[in-house]
PDB file of C-alpha atoms and ligand atoms in Angstrom:
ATOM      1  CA  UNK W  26    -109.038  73.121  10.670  1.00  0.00           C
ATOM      2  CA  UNK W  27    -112.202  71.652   8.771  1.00  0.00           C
ATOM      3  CA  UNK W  28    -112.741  68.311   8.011  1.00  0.00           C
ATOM      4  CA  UNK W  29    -113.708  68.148   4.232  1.00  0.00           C
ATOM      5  CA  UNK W  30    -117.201  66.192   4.043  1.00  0.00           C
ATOM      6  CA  UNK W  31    -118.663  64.085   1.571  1.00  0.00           C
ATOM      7  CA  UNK W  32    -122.572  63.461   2.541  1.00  0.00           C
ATOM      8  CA  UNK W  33    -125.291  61.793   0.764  1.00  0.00           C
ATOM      9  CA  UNK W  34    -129.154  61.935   1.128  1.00  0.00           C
ATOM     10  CA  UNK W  35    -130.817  58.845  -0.773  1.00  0.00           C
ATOM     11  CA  UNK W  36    -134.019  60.397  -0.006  1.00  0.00           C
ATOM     12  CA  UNK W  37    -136.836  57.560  -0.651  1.00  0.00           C
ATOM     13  CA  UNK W  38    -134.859  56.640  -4.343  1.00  0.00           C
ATOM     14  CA  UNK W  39    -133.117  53.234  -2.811  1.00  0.00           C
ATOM     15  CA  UNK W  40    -135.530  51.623  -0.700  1.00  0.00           C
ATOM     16  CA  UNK W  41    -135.047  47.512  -0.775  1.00  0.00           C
ATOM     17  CA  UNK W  42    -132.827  45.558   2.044  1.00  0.00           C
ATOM     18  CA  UNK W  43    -130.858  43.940  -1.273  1.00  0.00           C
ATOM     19  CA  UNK W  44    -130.465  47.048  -3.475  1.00  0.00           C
ATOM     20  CA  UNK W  45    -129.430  48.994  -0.846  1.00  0.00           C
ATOM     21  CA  UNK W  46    -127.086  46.016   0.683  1.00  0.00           C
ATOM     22  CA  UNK W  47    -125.227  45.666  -3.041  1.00  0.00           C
ATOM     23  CA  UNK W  48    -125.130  49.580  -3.322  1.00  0.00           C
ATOM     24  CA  UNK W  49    -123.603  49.901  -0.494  1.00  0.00           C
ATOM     25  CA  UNK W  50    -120.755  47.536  -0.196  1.00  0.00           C
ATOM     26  CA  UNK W  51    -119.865  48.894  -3.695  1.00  0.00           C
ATOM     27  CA  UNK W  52    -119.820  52.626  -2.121  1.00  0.00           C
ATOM     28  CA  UNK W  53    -117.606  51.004   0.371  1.00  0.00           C
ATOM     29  CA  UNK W  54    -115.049  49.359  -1.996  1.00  0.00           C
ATOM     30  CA  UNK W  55    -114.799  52.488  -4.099  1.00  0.00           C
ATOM     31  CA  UNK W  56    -114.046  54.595  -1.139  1.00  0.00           C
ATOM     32  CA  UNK W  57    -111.837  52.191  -0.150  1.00  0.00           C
ATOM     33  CA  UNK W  58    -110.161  51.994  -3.180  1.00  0.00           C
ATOM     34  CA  UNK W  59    -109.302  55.939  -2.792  1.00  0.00           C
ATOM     35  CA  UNK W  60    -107.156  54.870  -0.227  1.00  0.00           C
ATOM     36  CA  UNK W  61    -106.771  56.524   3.447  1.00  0.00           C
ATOM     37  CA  UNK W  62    -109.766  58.210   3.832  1.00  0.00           C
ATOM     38  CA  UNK W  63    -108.753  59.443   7.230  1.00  0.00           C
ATOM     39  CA  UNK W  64    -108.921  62.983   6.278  1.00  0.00           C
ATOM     40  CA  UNK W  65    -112.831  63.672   5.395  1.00  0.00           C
ATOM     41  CA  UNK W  66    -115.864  63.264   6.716  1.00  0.00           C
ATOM     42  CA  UNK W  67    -118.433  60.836   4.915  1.00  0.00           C
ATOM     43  CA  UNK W  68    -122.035  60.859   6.021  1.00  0.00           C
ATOM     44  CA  UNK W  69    -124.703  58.884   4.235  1.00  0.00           C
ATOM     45  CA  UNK W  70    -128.457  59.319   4.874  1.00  0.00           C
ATOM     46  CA  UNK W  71    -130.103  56.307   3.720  1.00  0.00           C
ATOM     47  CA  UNK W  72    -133.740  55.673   2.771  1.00  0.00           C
ATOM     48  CA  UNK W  73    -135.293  55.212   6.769  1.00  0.00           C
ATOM     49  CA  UNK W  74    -135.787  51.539   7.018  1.00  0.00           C
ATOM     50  CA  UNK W  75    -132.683  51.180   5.553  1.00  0.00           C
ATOM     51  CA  UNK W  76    -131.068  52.560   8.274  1.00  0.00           C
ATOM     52  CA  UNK W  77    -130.303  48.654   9.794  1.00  0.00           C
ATOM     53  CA  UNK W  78    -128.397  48.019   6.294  1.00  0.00           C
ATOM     54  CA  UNK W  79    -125.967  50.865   6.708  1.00  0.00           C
ATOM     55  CA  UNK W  80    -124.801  49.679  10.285  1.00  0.00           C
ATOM     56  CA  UNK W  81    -124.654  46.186   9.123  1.00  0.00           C
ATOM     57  CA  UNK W  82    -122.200  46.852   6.489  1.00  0.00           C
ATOM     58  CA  UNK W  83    -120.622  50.796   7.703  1.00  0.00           C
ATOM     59  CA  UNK W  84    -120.248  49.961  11.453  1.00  0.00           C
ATOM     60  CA  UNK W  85    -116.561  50.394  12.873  1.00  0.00           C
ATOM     61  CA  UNK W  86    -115.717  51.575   9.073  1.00  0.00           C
ATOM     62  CA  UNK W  87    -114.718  55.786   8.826  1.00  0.00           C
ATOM     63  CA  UNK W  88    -118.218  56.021   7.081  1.00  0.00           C
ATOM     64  CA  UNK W  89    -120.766  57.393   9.117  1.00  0.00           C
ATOM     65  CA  UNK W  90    -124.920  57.474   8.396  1.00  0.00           C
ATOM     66  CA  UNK W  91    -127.768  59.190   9.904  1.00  0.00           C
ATOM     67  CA  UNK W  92    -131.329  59.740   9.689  1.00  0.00           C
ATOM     68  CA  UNK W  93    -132.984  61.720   7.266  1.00  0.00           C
ATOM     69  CA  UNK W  94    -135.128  63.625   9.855  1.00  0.00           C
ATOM     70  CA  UNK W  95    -135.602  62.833  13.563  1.00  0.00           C
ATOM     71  CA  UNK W  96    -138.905  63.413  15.989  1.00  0.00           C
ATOM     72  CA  UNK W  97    -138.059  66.414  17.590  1.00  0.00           C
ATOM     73  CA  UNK W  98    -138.038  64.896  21.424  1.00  0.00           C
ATOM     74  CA  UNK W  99    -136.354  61.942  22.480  1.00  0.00           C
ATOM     75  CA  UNK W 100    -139.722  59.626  22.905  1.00  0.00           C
ATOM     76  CA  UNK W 101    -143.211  60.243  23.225  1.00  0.00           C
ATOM     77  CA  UNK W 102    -146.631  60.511  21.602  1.00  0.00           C
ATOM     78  CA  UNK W 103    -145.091  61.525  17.519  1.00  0.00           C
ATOM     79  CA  UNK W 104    -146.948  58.775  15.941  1.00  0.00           C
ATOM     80  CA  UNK W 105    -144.974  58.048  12.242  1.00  0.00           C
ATOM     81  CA  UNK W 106    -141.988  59.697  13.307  1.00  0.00           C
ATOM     82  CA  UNK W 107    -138.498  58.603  13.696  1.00  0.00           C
ATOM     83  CA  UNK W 108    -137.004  58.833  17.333  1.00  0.00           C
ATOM     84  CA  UNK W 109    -133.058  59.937  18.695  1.00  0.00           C
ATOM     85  CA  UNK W 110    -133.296  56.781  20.533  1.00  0.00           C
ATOM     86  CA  UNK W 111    -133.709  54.657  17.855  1.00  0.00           C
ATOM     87  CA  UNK W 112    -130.503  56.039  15.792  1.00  0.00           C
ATOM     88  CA  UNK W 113    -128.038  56.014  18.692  1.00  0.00           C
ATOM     89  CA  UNK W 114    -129.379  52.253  19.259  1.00  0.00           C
ATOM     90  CA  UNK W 115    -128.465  51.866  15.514  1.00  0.00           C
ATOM     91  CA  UNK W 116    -125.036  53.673  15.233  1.00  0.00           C
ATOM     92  CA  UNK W 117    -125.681  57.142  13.659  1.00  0.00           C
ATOM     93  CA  UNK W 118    -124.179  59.904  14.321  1.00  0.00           C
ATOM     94  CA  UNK W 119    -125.466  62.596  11.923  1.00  0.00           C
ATOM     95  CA  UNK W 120    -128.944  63.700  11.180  1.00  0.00           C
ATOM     96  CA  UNK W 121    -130.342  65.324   8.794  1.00  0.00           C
ATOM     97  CA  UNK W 122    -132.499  68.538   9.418  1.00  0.00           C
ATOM     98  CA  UNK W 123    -135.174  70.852   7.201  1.00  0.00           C
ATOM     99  CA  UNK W 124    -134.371  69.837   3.951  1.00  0.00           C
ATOM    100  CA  UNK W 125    -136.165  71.681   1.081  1.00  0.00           C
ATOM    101  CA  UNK W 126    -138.802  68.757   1.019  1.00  0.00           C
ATOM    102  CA  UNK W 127    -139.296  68.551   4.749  1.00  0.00           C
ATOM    103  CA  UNK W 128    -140.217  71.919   5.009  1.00  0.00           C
ATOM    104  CA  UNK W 129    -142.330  72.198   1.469  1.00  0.00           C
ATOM    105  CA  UNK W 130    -143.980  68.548   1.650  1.00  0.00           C
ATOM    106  CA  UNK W 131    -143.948  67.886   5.063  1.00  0.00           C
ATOM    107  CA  UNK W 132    -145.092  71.843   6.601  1.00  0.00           C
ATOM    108  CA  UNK W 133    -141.912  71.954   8.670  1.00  0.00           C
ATOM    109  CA  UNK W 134    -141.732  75.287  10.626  1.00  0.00           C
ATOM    110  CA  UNK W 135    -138.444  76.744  11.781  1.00  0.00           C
ATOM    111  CA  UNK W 136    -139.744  76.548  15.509  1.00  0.00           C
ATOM    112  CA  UNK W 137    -139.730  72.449  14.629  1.00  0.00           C
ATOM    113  CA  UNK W 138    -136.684  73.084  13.045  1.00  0.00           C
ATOM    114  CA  UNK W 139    -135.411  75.041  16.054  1.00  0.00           C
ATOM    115  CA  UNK W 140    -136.274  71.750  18.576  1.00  0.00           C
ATOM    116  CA  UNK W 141    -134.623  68.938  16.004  1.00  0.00           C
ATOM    117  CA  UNK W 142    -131.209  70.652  16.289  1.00  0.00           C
ATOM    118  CA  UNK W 143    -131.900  71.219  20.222  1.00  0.00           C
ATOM    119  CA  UNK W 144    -132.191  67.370  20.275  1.00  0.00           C
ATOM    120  CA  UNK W 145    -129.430  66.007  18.042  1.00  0.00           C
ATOM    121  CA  UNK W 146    -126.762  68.584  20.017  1.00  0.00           C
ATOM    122  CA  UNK W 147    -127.682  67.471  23.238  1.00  0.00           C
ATOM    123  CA  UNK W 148    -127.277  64.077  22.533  1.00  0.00           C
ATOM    124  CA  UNK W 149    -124.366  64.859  20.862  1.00  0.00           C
ATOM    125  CA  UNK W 150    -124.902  63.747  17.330  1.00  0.00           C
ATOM    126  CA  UNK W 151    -123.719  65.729  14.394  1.00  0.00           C
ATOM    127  CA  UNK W 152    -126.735  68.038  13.119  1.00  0.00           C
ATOM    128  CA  UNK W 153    -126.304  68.458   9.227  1.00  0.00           C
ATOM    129  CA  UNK W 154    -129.150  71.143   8.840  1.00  0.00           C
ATOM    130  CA  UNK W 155    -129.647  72.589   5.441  1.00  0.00           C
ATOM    131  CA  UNK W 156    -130.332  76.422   4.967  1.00  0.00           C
ATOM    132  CA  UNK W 157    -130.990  78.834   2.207  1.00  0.00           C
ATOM    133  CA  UNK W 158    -133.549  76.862   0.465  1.00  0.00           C
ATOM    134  CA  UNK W 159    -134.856  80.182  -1.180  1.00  0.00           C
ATOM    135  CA  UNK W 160    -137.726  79.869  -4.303  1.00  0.00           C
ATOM    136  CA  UNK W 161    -135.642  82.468  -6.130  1.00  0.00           C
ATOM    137  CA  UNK W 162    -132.397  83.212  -6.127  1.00  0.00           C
ATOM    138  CA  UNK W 163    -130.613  85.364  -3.612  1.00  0.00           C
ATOM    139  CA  UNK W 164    -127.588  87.302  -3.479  1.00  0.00           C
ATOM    140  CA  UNK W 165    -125.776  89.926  -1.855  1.00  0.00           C
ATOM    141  CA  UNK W 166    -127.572  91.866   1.137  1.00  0.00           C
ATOM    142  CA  UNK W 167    -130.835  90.018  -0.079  1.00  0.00           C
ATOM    143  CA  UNK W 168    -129.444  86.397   1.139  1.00  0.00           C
ATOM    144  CA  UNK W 169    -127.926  88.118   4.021  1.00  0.00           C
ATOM    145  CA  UNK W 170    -131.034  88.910   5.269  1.00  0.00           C
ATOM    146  CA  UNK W 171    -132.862  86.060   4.426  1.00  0.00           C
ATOM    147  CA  UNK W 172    -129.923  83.619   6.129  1.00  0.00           C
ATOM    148  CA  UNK W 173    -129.687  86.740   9.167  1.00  0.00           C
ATOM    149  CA  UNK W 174    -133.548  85.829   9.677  1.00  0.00           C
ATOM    150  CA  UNK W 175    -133.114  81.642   9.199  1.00  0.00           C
ATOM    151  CA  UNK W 176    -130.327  81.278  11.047  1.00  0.00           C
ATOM    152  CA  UNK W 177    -131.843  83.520  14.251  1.00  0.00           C
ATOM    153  CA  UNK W 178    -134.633  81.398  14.396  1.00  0.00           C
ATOM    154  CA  UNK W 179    -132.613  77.960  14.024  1.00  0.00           C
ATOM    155  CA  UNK W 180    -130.136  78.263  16.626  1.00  0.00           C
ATOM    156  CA  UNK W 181    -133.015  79.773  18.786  1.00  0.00           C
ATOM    157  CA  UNK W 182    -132.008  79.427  22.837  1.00  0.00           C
ATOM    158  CA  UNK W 183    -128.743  76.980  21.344  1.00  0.00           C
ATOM    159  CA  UNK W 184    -125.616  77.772  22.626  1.00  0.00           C
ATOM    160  CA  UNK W 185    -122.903  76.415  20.339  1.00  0.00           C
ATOM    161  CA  UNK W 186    -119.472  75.870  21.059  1.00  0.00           C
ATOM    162  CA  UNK W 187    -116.278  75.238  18.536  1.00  0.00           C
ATOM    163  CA  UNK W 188    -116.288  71.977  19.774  1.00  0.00           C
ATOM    164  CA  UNK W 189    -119.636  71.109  18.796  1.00  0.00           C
ATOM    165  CA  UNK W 190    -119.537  69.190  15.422  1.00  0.00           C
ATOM    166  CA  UNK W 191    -122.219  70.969  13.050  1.00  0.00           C
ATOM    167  CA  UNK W 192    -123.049  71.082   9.429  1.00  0.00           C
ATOM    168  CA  UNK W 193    -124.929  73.315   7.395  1.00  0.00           C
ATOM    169  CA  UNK W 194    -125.628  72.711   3.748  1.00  0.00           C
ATOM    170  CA  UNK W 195    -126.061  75.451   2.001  1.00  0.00           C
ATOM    171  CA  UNK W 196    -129.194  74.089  -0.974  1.00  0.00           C
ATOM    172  CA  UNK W 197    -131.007  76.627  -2.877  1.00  0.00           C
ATOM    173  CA  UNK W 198    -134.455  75.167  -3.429  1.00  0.00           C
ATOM    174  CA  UNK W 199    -134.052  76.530  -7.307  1.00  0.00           C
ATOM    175  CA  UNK W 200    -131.182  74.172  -7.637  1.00  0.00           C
ATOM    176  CA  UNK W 201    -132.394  70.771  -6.021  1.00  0.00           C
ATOM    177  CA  UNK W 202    -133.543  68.304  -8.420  1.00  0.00           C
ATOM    178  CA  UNK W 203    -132.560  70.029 -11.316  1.00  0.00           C
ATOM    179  CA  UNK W 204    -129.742  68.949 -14.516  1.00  0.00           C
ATOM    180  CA  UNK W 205    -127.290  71.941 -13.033  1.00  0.00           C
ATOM    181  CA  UNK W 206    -126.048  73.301  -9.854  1.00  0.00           C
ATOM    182  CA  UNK W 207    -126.164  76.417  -8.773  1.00  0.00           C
ATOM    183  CA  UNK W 208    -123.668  78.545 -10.494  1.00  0.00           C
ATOM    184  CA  UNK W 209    -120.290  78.187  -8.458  1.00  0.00           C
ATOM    185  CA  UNK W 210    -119.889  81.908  -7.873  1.00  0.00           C
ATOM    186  CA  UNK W 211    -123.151  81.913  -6.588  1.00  0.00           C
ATOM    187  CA  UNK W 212    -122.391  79.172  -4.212  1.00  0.00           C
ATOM    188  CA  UNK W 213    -118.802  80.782  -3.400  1.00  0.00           C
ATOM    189  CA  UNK W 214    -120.651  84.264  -2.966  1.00  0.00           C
ATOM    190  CA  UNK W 215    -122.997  83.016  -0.372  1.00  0.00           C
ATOM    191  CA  UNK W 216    -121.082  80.686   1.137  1.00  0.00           C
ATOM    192  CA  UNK W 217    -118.812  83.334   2.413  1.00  0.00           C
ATOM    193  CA  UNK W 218    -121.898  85.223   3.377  1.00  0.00           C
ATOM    194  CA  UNK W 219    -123.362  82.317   5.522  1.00  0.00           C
ATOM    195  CA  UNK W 220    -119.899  82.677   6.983  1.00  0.00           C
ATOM    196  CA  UNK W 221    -120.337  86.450   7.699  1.00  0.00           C
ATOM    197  CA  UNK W 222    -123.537  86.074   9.197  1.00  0.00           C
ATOM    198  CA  UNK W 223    -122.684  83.179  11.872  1.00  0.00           C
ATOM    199  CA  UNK W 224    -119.973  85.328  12.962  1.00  0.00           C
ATOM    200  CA  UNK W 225    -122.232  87.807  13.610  1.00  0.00           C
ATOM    201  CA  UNK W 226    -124.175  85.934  15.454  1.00  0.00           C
ATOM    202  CA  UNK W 227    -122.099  83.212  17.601  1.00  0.00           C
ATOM    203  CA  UNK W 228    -118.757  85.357  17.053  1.00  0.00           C
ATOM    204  CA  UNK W 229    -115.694  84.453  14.735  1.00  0.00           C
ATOM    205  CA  UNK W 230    -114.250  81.252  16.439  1.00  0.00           C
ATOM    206  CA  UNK W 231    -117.375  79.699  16.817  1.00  0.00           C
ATOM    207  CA  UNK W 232    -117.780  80.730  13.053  1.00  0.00           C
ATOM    208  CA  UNK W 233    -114.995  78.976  11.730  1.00  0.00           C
ATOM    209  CA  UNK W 234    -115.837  76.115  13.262  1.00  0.00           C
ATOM    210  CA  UNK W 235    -119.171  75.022  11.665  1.00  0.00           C
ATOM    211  CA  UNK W 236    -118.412  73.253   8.198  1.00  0.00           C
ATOM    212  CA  UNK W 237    -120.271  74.315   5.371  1.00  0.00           C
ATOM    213  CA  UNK W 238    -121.346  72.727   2.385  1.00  0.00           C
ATOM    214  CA  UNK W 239    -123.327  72.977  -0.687  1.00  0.00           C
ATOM    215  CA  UNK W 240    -126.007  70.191  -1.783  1.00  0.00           C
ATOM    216  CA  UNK W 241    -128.195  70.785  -5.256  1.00  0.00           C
ATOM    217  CA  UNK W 242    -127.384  68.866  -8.138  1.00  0.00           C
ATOM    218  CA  UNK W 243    -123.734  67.847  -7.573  1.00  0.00           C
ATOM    219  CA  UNK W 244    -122.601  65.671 -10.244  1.00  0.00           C
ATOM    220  CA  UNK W 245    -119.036  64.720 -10.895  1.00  0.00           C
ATOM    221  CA  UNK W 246    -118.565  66.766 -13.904  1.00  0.00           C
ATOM    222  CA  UNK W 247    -119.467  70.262 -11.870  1.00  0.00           C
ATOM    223  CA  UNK W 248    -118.554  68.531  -7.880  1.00  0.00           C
ATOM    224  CA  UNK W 249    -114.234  69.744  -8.707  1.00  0.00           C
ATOM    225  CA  UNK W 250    -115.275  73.848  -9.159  1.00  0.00           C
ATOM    226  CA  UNK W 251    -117.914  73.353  -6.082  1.00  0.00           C
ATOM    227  CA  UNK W 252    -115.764  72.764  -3.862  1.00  0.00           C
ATOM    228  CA  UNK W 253    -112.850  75.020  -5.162  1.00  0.00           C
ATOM    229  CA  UNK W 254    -113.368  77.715  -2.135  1.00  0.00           C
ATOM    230  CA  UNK W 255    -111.827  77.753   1.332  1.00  0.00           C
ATOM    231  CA  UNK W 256    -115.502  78.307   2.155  1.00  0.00           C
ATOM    232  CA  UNK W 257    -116.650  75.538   1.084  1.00  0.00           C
ATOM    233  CA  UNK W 258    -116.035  72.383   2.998  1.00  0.00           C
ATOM    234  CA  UNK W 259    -117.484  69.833   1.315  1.00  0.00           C
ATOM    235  CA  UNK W 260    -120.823  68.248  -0.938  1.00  0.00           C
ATOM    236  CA  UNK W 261    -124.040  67.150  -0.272  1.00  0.00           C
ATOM    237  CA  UNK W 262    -125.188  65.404  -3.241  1.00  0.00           C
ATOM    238  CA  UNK W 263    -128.373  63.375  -4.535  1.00  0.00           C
ATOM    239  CA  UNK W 264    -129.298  61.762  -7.601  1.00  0.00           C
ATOM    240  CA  UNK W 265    -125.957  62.011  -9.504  1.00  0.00           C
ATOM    241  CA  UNK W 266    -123.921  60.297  -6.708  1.00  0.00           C
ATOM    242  CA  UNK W 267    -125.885  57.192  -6.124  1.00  0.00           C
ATOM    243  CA  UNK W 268    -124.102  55.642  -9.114  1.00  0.00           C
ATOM    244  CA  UNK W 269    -120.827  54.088  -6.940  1.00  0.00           C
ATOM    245  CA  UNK W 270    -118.654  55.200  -9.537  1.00  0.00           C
ATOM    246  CA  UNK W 271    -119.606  58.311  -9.489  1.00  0.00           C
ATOM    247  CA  UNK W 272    -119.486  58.713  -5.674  1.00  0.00           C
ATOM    248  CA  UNK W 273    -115.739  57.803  -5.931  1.00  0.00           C
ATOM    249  CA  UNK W 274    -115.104  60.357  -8.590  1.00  0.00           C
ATOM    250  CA  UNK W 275    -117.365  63.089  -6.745  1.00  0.00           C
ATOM    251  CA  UNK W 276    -115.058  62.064  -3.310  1.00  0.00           C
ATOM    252  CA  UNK W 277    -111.702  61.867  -5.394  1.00  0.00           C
ATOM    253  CA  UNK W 278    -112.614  65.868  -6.414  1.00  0.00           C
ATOM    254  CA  UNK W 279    -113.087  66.654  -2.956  1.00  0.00           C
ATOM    255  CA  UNK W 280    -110.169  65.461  -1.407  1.00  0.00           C
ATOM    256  CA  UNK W 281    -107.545  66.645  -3.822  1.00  0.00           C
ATOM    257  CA  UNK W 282    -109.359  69.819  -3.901  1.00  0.00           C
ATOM    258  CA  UNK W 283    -109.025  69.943  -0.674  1.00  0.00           C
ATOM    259  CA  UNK W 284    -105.671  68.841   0.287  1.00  0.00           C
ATOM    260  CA  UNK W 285    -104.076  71.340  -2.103  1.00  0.00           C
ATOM    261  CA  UNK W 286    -105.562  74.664  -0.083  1.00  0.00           C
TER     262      UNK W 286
HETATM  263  P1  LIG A 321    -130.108  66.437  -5.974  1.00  0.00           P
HETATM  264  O1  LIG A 321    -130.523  66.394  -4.420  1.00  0.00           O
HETATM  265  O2  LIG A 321    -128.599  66.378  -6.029  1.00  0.00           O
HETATM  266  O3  LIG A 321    -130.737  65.220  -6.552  1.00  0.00           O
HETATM  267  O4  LIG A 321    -130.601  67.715  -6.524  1.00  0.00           O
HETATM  268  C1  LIG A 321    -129.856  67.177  -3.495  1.00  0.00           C
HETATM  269  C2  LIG A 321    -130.629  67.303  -2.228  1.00  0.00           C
HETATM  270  O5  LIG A 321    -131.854  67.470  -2.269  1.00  0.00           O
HETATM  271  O6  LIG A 321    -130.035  67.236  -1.145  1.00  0.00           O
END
């Protein structure tokens, strides 16, 4: 069985030690307040220096945190970058990999890609690594072929097993940033196409085992239909969850959406 997820990417929005301190011992009590919590997943990706906030308050809580990107070898000469070392020596466990703005800001190729996941597995962190962050919108064989052809080059020379704990977010680039999601039979559609494809590639079991969940313009109005698919395990939300209340609300959808499939 998949763990339902709940992650977050603050992106450079909520940079300050204080904001970030008050924001986050507020995300804390409203999770909290949804009671045992024992049952899903919740990563946060924090602004990067911020990264020292979220252990202070999150560490030897259920919440986990991450880095946003991560150099792709352990140490060396990757001047501005952030290293592995650094996050274990923090308390992460997750890290984020080629978001939309990595790749369109920052040049990312999918070779880099390719090493960043290499690194976080063998270290044995949790790789969240988003995928499917198409210009235009994609569906049917179209997106097959275009997640066939991303997902090849990813898990290049990887070898995953079902016990490896990964997590792909499925975030159409037309989507990110925007007032709506993606239409949720859209996101349904391909989800169970992402599905298709990693069977085809690292064979049923090892298919069932990755979670998968969709990030563009979650709010709490739209999160409850989102997340209404056995294929979809969970929400990887921006903007419209860094209000605490709306985090809990966002969470609250997932879980009872969850627990009743
Ligand atoms: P958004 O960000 O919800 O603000 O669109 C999502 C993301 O980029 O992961």
């Amino acid at each position: 069985m998949r763990r339902p997820i709940i992650a977050m990417n603050f992106k450079n929005y909520i940079n300050t030690e204080s904001e970030t301190t008050t924001l986050f011992k507020q995300m804390k009590q409203e999770l909290t307040s949804l009671g045992n919590l024992d049952d899903m997943d919740v990563y946060l990706f924090p602004s990067m220096g911020s990264l020292h906030v979220a252990r202070d308050i999150f560490e030897g809580s259920s919440i986990s945190y991450g880095s946003q990107n991560i150099a792709p070898e352990k140490n060396g000469a990757f001047t501005g970058e952030y290293s592995i070392e650094s996050l274990i020596d923090i308390g992460g466990d997750v890290v984020e990999i080629g978001h939309y703005e990595r790749i369109t800001l920052f040049n990312e190729s999918r070779e880099l890609i390719n090493k960043k996941i290499k690194l976080t597995l063998e270290n044995e962190l949790t790789p969240l690594i988003c995928v499917g962050s198409e210009e235009t919108i994609l569906e049917g064989n179209a997106f097959k072929e275009y997640m066939q052809d991303q997902l090849k080059s990813y898990f290049k020379g990887i070898i995953i097993n079902e016990t490896d704990n990964i997590v792909l977010a499925y975030e159409p680039a037309w989507a990110i940033g925007k007032k709506e999601a993606a239409p949720v039979e859209i996101v349904h559609n391909n989800h169970r196409l992402i599905r298709e494809v990693l069977s085809e590639l690292m064979g049923e079991q090892v298919a069932q085992s990755i979670h998968l969940i969709y990030g563009g313009s979650v709010s709490k109005e739209n999160a409850g239909a989102l997340v209404a698919s056995k294929e979809v395990d969970g929400l990887f939300i921006g903007r419209f969850g860094h209000d605490p209340k709306n985090f809990r609300e966002i969470s609250k959808e997932i879980i009872m959406k969850k627990r009743s499939e």
